[in-house]
Amino acid sequence: MIQNKRGGKVKLHPVMPPIAEFDHAEKGDALNGMSSFYLSSPSMELALALEKLTNEKLLNLHNVAKRCNDTQMEDFIESEFLTDQIAAIKKISEYVSQLRRIGKGHGVWDFDQMLLHEGGPA
């Protein structure tokens, strides 16, 4: 979006998918993998790792803009992405902490119901 506004060309490159172990016997739960309650959702720890990776990449981009004295780009990254990214990391971190406390079993079902009634994903 900002690239087009500034007269540049967007060149997209392929993105490699992350490595995930959903078939691991000890990692087959809502916290580390998939359970029967989370058949269509990625694990919370994987989601947290992806959010942190995204945040790291945005910070790297912000640093490039800063080195190039591009304050408009810095402001764009901060206002459009970084604030929301921090909120998402915080929320998913809270979910991971809750899942670690409840462990496996019926508590995971209760957690799933809590997410369902929150009105959507993190």
mmCIF file of C-alpha atoms in Angstrom:
data_model
loop_
_atom_site.group_PDB
_atom_site.id
_atom_site.type_symbol
_atom_site.label_atom_id
_atom_site.label_comp_id
_atom_site.label_asym_id
_atom_site.label_seq_id
_atom_site.Cartn_x
_atom_site.Cartn_y
_atom_site.Cartn_z
ATOM 1 C CA MET A 1 0.000 0.000 0.000
ATOM 2 C CA ILE A 2 2.589 2.567 1.037
ATOM 3 C CA GLN A 3 4.922 1.383 -1.716
ATOM 4 C CA ASN A 4 2.266 2.119 -4.337
ATOM 5 C CA LYS A 5 1.472 5.515 -2.802
ATOM 6 C CA ARG A 6 5.127 6.476 -3.024
ATOM 7 C CA GLY A 7 5.494 5.410 -6.652
ATOM 8 C CA GLY A 8 7.450 2.215 -6.061
ATOM 9 C CA LYS A 9 7.048 -1.301 -7.383
ATOM 10 C CA VAL A 10 6.094 -4.229 -5.206
ATOM 11 C CA LYS A 11 8.134 -7.381 -5.768
ATOM 12 C CA LEU A 12 6.745 -10.388 -3.912
ATOM 13 C CA HIS A 13 8.866 -13.386 -2.959
ATOM 14 C CA PRO A 14 7.685 -16.830 -1.853
ATOM 15 C CA VAL A 15 7.233 -17.360 1.883
ATOM 16 C CA MET A 16 8.376 -20.659 3.374
ATOM 17 C CA PRO A 17 5.881 -22.288 5.748
ATOM 18 C CA PRO A 18 7.041 -22.829 9.343
ATOM 19 C CA ILE A 19 8.073 -26.269 10.517
ATOM 20 C CA ALA A 20 5.387 -27.814 12.719
ATOM 21 C CA GLU A 21 5.165 -31.113 14.582
ATOM 22 C CA PHE A 22 1.482 -31.943 14.944
ATOM 23 C CA ASP A 23 2.018 -35.709 14.973
ATOM 24 C CA HIS A 24 4.282 -35.722 18.045
ATOM 25 C CA ALA A 25 2.767 -37.823 20.864
ATOM 26 C CA GLU A 26 3.700 -35.406 23.661
ATOM 27 C CA LYS A 27 2.883 -32.299 21.666
ATOM 28 C CA GLY A 28 -0.619 -33.252 20.567
ATOM 29 C CA ASP A 29 -2.576 -30.814 22.709
ATOM 30 C CA ALA A 30 -3.948 -27.284 22.489
ATOM 31 C CA LEU A 31 -0.813 -25.776 23.968
ATOM 32 C CA ASN A 32 1.783 -27.464 21.776
ATOM 33 C CA GLY A 33 -0.110 -28.974 18.867
ATOM 34 C CA MET A 34 -3.610 -29.986 17.960
ATOM 35 C CA SER A 35 -6.168 -31.782 20.064
ATOM 36 C CA SER A 36 -9.599 -33.109 19.318
ATOM 37 C CA PHE A 37 -10.967 -29.723 20.416
ATOM 38 C CA TYR A 38 -8.631 -27.764 18.130
ATOM 39 C CA LEU A 39 -8.876 -29.668 14.873
ATOM 40 C CA SER A 40 -8.996 -26.484 12.788
ATOM 41 C CA SER A 41 -6.771 -24.239 14.935
ATOM 42 C CA PRO A 42 -2.990 -24.072 15.147
ATOM 43 C CA SER A 43 -1.416 -24.531 18.534
ATOM 44 C CA MET A 44 -1.178 -21.510 20.793
ATOM 45 C CA GLU A 45 2.586 -21.824 21.125
ATOM 46 C CA LEU A 46 3.000 -21.946 17.360
ATOM 47 C CA ALA A 47 0.703 -18.937 17.024
ATOM 48 C CA LEU A 48 2.763 -17.081 19.638
ATOM 49 C CA ALA A 49 6.017 -17.948 17.878
ATOM 50 C CA LEU A 50 4.620 -16.694 14.567
ATOM 51 C CA GLU A 51 3.422 -13.431 16.142
ATOM 52 C CA LYS A 52 6.857 -12.889 17.695
ATOM 53 C CA LEU A 53 8.552 -13.617 14.363
ATOM 54 C CA THR A 54 6.269 -11.139 12.619
ATOM 55 C CA ASN A 55 7.060 -8.534 15.262
ATOM 56 C CA GLU A 56 10.796 -9.133 14.819
ATOM 57 C CA LYS A 57 10.512 -8.675 11.045
ATOM 58 C CA LEU A 58 8.505 -5.463 11.492
ATOM 59 C CA LEU A 59 11.143 -4.123 13.893
ATOM 60 C CA ASN A 60 13.846 -4.951 11.345
ATOM 61 C CA LEU A 61 11.900 -3.073 8.680
ATOM 62 C CA HIS A 62 11.452 -0.148 11.079
ATOM 63 C CA ASN A 63 15.221 -0.085 11.669
ATOM 64 C CA VAL A 64 15.884 -0.012 7.919
ATOM 65 C CA ALA A 65 13.529 2.957 7.582
ATOM 66 C CA LYS A 66 15.314 4.662 10.478
ATOM 67 C CA ARG A 67 18.775 4.075 8.945
ATOM 68 C CA CYS A 68 17.501 5.563 5.675
ATOM 69 C CA ASN A 69 16.010 8.585 7.474
ATOM 70 C CA ASP A 70 12.545 7.676 6.213
ATOM 71 C CA THR A 71 10.379 9.009 9.020
ATOM 72 C CA GLN A 72 7.195 8.550 7.001
ATOM 73 C CA MET A 73 7.869 4.817 6.699
ATOM 74 C CA GLU A 74 8.790 4.575 10.396
ATOM 75 C CA ASP A 75 5.510 6.219 11.356
ATOM 76 C CA PHE A 76 3.554 3.975 8.978
ATOM 77 C CA ILE A 77 5.031 0.796 10.477
ATOM 78 C CA GLU A 78 4.438 1.997 14.036
ATOM 79 C CA SER A 79 0.875 3.182 13.503
ATOM 80 C CA GLU A 80 -0.360 0.421 11.187
ATOM 81 C CA PHE A 81 1.415 -2.670 12.518
ATOM 82 C CA LEU A 82 3.522 -2.541 15.676
ATOM 83 C CA THR A 83 0.802 -1.453 18.108
ATOM 84 C CA ASP A 84 -1.554 -4.236 17.002
ATOM 85 C CA GLN A 85 1.317 -6.728 16.963
ATOM 86 C CA ILE A 86 2.180 -6.064 20.600
ATOM 87 C CA ALA A 87 -1.478 -6.477 21.599
ATOM 88 C CA ALA A 88 -1.687 -9.813 19.740
ATOM 89 C CA ILE A 89 1.503 -11.097 21.386
ATOM 90 C CA LYS A 90 0.178 -10.130 24.815
ATOM 91 C CA LYS A 91 -3.171 -11.839 24.269
ATOM 92 C CA ILE A 92 -1.698 -15.074 22.906
ATOM 93 C CA SER A 93 0.906 -15.099 25.712
ATOM 94 C CA GLU A 94 -1.971 -14.963 28.185
ATOM 95 C CA TYR A 95 -3.631 -17.899 26.397
ATOM 96 C CA VAL A 96 -0.396 -19.905 26.555
ATOM 97 C CA SER A 97 -0.085 -19.190 30.289
ATOM 98 C CA GLN A 98 -3.694 -20.269 30.872
ATOM 99 C CA LEU A 99 -3.198 -23.483 28.900
ATOM 100 C CA ARG A 100 -0.035 -24.291 30.852
ATOM 101 C CA ARG A 101 -1.949 -23.871 34.122
ATOM 102 C CA ILE A 102 -4.956 -25.973 33.123
ATOM 103 C CA GLY A 103 -2.964 -28.825 31.576
ATOM 104 C CA LYS A 104 -4.651 -31.530 29.541
ATOM 105 C CA GLY A 105 -8.152 -32.825 29.903
ATOM 106 C CA HIS A 106 -11.468 -31.126 30.558
ATOM 107 C CA GLY A 107 -9.834 -27.745 31.183
ATOM 108 C CA VAL A 108 -8.909 -27.577 27.489
ATOM 109 C CA TRP A 109 -12.577 -27.938 26.587
ATOM 110 C CA ASP A 110 -13.438 -25.105 28.993
ATOM 111 C CA PHE A 111 -10.700 -22.977 27.432
ATOM 112 C CA ASP A 112 -12.070 -23.736 23.969
ATOM 113 C CA GLN A 113 -15.523 -22.618 25.094
ATOM 114 C CA MET A 114 -14.065 -19.409 26.537
ATOM 115 C CA LEU A 115 -12.431 -18.628 23.173
ATOM 116 C CA LEU A 116 -15.659 -19.432 21.367
ATOM 117 C CA HIS A 117 -17.612 -16.947 23.502
ATOM 118 C CA GLU A 118 -14.961 -14.212 23.248
ATOM 119 C CA GLY A 119 -16.125 -13.632 19.712
ATOM 120 C CA GLY A 120 -13.171 -14.625 17.592
ATOM 121 C CA PRO A 121 -9.467 -15.246 17.322
ATOM 122 C CA ALA A 122 -6.785 -13.271 19.146
#
